[in-house]
PDB file of C-alpha atoms in Angstrom:
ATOM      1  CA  UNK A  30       0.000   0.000   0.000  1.00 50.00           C
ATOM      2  CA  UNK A  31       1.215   3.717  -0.441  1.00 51.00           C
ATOM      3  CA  UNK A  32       1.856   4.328   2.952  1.00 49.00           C
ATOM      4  CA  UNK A  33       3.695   1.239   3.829  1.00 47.00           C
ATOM      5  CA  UNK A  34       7.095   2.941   4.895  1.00 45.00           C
ATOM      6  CA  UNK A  35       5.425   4.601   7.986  1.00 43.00           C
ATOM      7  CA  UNK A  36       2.439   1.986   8.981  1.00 47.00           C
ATOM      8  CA  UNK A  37       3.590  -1.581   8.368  1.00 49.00           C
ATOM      9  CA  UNK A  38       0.380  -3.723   7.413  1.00 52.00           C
ATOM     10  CA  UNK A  39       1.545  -6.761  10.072  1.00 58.00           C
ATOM     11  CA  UNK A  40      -1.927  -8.215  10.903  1.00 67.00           C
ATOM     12  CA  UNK A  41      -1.802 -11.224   8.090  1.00 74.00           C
ATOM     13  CA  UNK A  42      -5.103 -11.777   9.291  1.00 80.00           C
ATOM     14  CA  UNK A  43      -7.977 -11.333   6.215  1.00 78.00           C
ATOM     15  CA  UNK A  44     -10.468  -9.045   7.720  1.00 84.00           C
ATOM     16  CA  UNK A  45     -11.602  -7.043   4.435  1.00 90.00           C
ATOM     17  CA  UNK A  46     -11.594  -8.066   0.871  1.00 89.00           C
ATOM     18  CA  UNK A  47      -8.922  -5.998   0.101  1.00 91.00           C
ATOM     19  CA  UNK A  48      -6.599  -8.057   2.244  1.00 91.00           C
ATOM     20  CA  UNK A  49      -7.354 -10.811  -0.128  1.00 89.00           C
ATOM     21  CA  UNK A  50      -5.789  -8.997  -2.760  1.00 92.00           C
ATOM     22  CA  UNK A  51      -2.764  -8.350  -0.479  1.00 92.00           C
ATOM     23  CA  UNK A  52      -2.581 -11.599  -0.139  1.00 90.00           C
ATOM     24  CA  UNK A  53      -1.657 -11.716  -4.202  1.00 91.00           C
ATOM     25  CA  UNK A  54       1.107  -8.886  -3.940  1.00 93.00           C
ATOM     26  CA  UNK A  55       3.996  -9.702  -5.612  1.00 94.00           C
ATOM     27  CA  UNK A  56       1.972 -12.716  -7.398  1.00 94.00           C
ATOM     28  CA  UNK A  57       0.979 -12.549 -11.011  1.00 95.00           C
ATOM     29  CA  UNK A  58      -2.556 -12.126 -11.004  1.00 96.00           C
ATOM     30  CA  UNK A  59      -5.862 -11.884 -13.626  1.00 96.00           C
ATOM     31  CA  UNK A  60      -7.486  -8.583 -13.792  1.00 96.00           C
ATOM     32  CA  UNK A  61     -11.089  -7.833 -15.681  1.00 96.00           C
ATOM     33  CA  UNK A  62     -12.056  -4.310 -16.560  1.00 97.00           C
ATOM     34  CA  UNK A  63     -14.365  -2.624 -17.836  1.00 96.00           C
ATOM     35  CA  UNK A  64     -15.073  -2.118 -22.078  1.00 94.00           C
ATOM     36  CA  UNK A  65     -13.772  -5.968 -22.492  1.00 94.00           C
ATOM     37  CA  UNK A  66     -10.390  -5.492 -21.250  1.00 96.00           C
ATOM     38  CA  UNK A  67      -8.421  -7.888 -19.045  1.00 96.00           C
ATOM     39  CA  UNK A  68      -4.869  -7.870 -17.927  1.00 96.00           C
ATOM     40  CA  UNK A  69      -2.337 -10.333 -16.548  1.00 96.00           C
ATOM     41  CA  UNK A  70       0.231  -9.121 -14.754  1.00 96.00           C
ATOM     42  CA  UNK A  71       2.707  -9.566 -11.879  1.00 96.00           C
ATOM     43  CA  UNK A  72       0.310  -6.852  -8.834  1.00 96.00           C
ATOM     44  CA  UNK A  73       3.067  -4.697  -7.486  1.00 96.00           C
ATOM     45  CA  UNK A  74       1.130  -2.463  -5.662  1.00 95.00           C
ATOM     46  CA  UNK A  75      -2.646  -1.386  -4.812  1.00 95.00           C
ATOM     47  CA  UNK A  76      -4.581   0.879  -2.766  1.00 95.00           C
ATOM     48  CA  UNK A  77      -8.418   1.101  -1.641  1.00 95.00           C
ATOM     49  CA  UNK A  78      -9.482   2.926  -5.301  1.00 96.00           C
ATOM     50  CA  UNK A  79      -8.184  -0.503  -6.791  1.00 96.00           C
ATOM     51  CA  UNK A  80      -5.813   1.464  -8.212  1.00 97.00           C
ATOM     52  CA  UNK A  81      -2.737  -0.797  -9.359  1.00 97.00           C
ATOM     53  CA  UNK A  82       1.043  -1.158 -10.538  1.00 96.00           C
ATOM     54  CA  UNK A  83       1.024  -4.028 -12.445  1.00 96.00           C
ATOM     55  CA  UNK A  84       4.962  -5.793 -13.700  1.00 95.00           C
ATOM     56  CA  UNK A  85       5.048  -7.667 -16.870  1.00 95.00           C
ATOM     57  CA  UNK A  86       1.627  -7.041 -18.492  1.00 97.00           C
ATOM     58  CA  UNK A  87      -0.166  -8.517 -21.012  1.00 96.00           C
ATOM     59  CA  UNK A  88      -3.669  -6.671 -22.076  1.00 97.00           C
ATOM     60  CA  UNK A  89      -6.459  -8.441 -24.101  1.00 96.00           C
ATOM     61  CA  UNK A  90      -9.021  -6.374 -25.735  1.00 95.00           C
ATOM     62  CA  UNK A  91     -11.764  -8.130 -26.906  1.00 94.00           C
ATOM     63  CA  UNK A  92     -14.418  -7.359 -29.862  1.00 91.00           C
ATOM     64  CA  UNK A  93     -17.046  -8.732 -31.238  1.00 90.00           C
ATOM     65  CA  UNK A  94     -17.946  -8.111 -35.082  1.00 89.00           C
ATOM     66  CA  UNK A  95     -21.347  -9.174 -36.350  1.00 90.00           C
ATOM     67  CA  UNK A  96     -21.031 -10.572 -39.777  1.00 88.00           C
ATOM     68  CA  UNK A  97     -23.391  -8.893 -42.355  1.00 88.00           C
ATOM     69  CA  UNK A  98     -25.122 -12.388 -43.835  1.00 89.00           C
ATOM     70  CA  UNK A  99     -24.982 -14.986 -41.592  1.00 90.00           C
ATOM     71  CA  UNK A 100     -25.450 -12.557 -38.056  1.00 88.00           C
ATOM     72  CA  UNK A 101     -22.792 -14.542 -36.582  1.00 90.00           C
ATOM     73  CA  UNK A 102     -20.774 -12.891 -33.927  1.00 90.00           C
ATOM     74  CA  UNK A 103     -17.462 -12.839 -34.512  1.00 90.00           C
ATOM     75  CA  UNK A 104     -15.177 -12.599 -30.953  1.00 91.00           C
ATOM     76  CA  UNK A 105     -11.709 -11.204 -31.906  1.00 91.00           C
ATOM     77  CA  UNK A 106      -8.841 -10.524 -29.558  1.00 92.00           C
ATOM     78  CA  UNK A 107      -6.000  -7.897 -29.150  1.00 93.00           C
ATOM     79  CA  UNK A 108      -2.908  -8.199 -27.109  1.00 95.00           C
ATOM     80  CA  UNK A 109      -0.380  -6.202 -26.203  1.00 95.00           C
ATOM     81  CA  UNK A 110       2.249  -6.261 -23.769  1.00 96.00           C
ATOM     82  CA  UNK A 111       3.071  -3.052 -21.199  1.00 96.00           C
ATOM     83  CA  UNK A 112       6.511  -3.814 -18.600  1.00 96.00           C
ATOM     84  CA  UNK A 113       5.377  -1.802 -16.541  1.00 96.00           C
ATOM     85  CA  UNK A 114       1.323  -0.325 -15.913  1.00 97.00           C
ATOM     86  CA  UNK A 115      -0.258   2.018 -13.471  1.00 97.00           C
ATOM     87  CA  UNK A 116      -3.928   0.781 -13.413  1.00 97.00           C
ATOM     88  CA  UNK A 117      -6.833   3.648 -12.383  1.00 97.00           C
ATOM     89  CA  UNK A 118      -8.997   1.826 -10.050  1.00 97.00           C
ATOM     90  CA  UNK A 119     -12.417   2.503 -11.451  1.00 95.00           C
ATOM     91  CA  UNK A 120     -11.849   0.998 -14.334  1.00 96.00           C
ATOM     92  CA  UNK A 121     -11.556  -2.386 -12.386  1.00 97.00           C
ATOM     93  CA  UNK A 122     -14.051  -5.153 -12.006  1.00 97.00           C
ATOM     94  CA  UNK A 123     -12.451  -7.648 -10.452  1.00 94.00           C
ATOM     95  CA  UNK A 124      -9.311  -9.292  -9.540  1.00 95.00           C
ATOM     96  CA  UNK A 125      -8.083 -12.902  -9.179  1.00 93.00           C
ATOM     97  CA  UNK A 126      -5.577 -15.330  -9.418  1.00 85.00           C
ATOM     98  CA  UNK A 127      -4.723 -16.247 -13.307  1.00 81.00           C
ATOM     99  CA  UNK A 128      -6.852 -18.736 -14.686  1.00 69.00           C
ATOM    100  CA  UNK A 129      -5.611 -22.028 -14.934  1.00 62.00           C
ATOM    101  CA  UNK A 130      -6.986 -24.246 -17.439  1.00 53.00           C
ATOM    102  CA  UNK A 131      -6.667 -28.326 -17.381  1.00 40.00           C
TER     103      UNK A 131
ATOM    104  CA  UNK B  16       8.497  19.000  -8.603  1.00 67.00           C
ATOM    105  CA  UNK B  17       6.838  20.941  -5.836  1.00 78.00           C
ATOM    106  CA  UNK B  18       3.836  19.281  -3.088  1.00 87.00           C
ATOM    107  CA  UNK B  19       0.774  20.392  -3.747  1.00 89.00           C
ATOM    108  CA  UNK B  20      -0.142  23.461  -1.404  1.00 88.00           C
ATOM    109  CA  UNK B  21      -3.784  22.240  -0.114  1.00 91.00           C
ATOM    110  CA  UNK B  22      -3.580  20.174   3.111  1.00 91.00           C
ATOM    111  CA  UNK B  23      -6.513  18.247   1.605  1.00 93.00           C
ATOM    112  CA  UNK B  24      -4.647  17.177  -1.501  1.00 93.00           C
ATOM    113  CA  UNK B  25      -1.896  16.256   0.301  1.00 93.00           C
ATOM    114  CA  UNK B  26      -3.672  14.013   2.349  1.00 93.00           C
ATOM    115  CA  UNK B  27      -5.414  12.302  -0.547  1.00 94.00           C
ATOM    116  CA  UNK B  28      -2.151  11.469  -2.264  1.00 94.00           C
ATOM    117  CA  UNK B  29      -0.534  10.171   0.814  1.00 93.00           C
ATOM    118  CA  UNK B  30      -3.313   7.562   1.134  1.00 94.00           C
ATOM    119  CA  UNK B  31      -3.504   6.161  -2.143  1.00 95.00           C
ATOM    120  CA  UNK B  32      -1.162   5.480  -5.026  1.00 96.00           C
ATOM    121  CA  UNK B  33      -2.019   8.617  -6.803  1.00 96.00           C
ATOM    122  CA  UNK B  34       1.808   9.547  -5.140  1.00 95.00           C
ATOM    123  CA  UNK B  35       4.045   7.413  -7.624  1.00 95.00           C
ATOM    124  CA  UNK B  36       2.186   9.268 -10.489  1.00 95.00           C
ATOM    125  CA  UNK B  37       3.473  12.461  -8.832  1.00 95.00           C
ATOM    126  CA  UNK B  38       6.920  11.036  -8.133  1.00 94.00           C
ATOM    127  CA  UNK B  39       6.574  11.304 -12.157  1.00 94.00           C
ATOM    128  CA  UNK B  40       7.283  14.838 -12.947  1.00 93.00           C
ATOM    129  CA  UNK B  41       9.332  15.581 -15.219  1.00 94.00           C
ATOM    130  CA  UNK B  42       9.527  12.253 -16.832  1.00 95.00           C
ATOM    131  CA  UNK B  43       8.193  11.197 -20.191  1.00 96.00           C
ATOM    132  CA  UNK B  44       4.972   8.663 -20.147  1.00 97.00           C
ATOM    133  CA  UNK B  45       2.064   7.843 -22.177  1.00 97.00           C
ATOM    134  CA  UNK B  46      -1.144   7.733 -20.411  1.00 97.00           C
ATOM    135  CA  UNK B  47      -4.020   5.954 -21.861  1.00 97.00           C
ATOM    136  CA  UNK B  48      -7.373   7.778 -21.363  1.00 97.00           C
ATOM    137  CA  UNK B  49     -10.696   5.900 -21.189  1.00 95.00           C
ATOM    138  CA  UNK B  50     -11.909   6.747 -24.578  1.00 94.00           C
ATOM    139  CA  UNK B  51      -8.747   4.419 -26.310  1.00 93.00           C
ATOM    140  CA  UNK B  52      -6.658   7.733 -27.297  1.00 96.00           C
ATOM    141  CA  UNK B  53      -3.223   7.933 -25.940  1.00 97.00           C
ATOM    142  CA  UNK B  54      -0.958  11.135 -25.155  1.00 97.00           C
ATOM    143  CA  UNK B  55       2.982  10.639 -24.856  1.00 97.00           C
ATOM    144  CA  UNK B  56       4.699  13.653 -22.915  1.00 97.00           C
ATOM    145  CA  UNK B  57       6.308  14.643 -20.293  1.00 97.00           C
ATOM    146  CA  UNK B  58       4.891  15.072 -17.176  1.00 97.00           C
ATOM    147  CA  UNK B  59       4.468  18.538 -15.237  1.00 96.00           C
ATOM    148  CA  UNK B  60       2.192  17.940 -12.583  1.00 95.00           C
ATOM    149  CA  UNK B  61      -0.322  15.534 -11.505  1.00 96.00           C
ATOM    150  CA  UNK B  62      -2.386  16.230  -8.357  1.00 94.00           C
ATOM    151  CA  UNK B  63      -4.276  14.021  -6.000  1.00 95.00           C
ATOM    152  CA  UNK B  64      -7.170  13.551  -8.567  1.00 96.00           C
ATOM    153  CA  UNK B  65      -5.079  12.302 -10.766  1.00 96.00           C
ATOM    154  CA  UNK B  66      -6.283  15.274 -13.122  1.00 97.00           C
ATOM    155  CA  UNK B  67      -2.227  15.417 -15.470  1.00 97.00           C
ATOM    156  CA  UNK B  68      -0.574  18.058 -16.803  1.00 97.00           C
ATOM    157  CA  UNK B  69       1.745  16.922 -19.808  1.00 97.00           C
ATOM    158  CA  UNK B  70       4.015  19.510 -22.375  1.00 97.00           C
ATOM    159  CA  UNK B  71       5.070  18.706 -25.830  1.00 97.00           C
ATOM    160  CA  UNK B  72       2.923  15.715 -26.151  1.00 97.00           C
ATOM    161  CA  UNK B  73       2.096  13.507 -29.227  1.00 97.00           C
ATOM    162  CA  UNK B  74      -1.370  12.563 -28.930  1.00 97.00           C
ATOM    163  CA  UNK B  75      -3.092   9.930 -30.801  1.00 96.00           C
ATOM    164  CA  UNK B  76      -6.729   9.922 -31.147  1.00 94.00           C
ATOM    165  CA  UNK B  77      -9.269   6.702 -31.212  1.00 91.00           C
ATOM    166  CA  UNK B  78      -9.047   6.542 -35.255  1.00 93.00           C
ATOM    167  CA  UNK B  79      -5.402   6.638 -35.116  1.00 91.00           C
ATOM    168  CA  UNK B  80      -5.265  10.487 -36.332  1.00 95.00           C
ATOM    169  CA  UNK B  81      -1.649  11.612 -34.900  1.00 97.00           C
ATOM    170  CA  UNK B  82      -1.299  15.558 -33.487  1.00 96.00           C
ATOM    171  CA  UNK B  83       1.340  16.915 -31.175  1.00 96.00           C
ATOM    172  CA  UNK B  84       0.120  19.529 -28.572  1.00 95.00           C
ATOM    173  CA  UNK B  85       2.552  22.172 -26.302  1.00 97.00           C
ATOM    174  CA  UNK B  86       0.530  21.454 -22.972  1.00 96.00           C
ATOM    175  CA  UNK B  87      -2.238  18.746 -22.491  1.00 97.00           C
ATOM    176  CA  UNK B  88      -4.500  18.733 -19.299  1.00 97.00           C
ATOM    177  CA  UNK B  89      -6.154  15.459 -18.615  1.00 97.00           C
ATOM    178  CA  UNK B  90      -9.161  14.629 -16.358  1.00 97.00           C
ATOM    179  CA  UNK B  91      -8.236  12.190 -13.706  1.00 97.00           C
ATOM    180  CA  UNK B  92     -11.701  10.484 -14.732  1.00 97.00           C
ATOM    181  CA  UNK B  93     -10.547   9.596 -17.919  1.00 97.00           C
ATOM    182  CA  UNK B  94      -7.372   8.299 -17.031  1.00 97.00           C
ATOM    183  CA  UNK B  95      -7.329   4.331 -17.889  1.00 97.00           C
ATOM    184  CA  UNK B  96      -3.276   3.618 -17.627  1.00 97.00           C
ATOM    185  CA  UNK B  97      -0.505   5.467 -17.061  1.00 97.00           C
ATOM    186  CA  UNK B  98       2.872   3.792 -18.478  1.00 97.00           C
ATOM    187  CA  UNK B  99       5.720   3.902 -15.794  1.00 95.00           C
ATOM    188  CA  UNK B 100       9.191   4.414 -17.492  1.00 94.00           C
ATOM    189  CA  UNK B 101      10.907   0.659 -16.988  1.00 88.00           C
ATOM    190  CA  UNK B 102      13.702   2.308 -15.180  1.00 90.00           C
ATOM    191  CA  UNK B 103      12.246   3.677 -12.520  1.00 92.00           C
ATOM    192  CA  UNK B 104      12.177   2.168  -8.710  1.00 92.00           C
ATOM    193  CA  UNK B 105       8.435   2.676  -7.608  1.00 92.00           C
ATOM    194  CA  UNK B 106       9.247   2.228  -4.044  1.00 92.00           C
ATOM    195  CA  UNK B 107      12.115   4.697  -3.883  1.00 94.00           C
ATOM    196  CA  UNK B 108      10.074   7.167  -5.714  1.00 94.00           C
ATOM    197  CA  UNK B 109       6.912   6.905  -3.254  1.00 94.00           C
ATOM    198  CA  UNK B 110       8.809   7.194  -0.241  1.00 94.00           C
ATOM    199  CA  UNK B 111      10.627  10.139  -1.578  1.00 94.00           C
ATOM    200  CA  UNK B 112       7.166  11.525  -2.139  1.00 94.00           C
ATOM    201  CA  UNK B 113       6.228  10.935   1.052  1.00 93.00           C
ATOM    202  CA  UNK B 114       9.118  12.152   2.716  1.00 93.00           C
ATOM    203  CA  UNK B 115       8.634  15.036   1.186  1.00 92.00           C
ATOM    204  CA  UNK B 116       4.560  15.336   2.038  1.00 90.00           C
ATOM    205  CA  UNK B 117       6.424  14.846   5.724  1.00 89.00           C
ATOM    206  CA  UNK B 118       9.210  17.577   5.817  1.00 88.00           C
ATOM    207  CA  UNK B 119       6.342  20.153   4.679  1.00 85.00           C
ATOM    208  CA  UNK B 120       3.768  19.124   7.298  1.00 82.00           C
ATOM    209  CA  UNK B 121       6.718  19.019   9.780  1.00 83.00           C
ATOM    210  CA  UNK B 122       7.508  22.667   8.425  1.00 78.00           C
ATOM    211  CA  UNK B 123       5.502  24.329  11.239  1.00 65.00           C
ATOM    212  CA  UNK B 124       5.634  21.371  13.987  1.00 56.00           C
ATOM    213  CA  UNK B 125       6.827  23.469  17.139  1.00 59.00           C
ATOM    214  CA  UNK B 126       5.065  27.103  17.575  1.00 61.00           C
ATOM    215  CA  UNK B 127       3.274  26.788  14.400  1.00 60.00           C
ATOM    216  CA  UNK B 128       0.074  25.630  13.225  1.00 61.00           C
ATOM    217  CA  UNK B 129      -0.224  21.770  13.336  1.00 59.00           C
ATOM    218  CA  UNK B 130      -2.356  20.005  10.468  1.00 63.00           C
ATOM    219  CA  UNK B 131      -4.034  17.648  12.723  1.00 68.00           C
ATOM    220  CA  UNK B 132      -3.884  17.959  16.824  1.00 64.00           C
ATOM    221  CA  UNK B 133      -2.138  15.031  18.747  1.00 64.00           C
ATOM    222  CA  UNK B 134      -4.835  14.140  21.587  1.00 62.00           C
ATOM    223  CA  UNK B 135      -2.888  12.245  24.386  1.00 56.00           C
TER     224      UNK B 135
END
């Protein structure tokens, strides 16, 4: 947290959400926000806006195109990759531990 | 690379990580903004709203359509990312922001006006 060189968080007791996402500091974590965006990253630092520093990012826009004949929605994907990110919080919906799959 | 002269802004960027993006000034960073356009510059001030103040900024619009601008303000609100330059240390930079926050509200500590009063 910002103010960690004068109040040292020490309780590593979860008593709020937020302490679950303390929990993935220094982890690489999944984030979804909003407009179809979602970022992987390694969570460097947070605060109570969900406001975030994330290491090593990878963002993936997604879009969906409607084809004109057979009204078929088309999901397409962009990537890109960011070293390092400072997140705004509000743009946030939630945040998780990356998805495994198998 | 001055602190921000309200006691309430000062507070506000103590508490939240709005104080790396002011350990920024006078670097060179793009920020995203919410509507997909991007400005590159470098920074001269962001305050605890994270409303930024970049000069001699290239900024590219949603379509793509490249400009370059002397001075950009941007909304905190529709800030979406802010890219940190890969050499800098984020901690070092916050607690030199904070240090600093400290030595100014230390400034008047003994016969002058406290910001907050110590109850014991």
């Amino acid at each position: 947290m910002a103010d960690d060189a004068e109040q040292q968080q020490s309780s590593n007791t979860v008593e709020e959400p937020l302490d679950l996402i303390r929990l993935s500091l220094d982890e690489r974590i999944y984030v979804k926000m909003r407009n179809d965006r979602e970022l992987r990253g390694r969570l460097h630092a947070y605060d109570q806006h969900l406001n975030m520093i994330l290491g090593d990012v990878e963002e993936t826009v997604t879009t969906v195109e409607i084809d004109e004949e057979t009204y078929e929605e088309i999901y397409k994907s962009t990537k890109r990759n960011i070293p390092m990110l400072f997140v705004r919080g509000d743009g946030v919906v939630l945040v998780a531990p990356p998805l495994r799959v198998g | 690379m001055d602190v921000s002269h309200s006691i309430r802004e000062r507070t506000i960027a103590e508490n939240s990580l709005v104080i790396l993006l002011q350990g920024l000034h006078g670097q060179v960073t793009t920020v995203d903004l919410r509507d997909e356009s991007t400005a590159r510059g470098r920074v001269i001030n962001v305050d605890a709203f994270m409303n930024i103040r970049l000069e001699k900024v290239l900024y590219r619009d949603r379509r793509g359509h490249v400009s370059s601008m002397d001075d950009l303000f941007i909304t905190g609100r529709n800030v979406r990312y802010v890219h940190i330059p890969d050499h800098m240390n984020i901690i070092e930079t916050i607690e030199t922001q904070l240090a600093k926050i400290h030595r100014v509200r230390n400034f008047g500590a003994s016969g002058g006006r406290k910001e907050y009063s110590k109850k014991k």
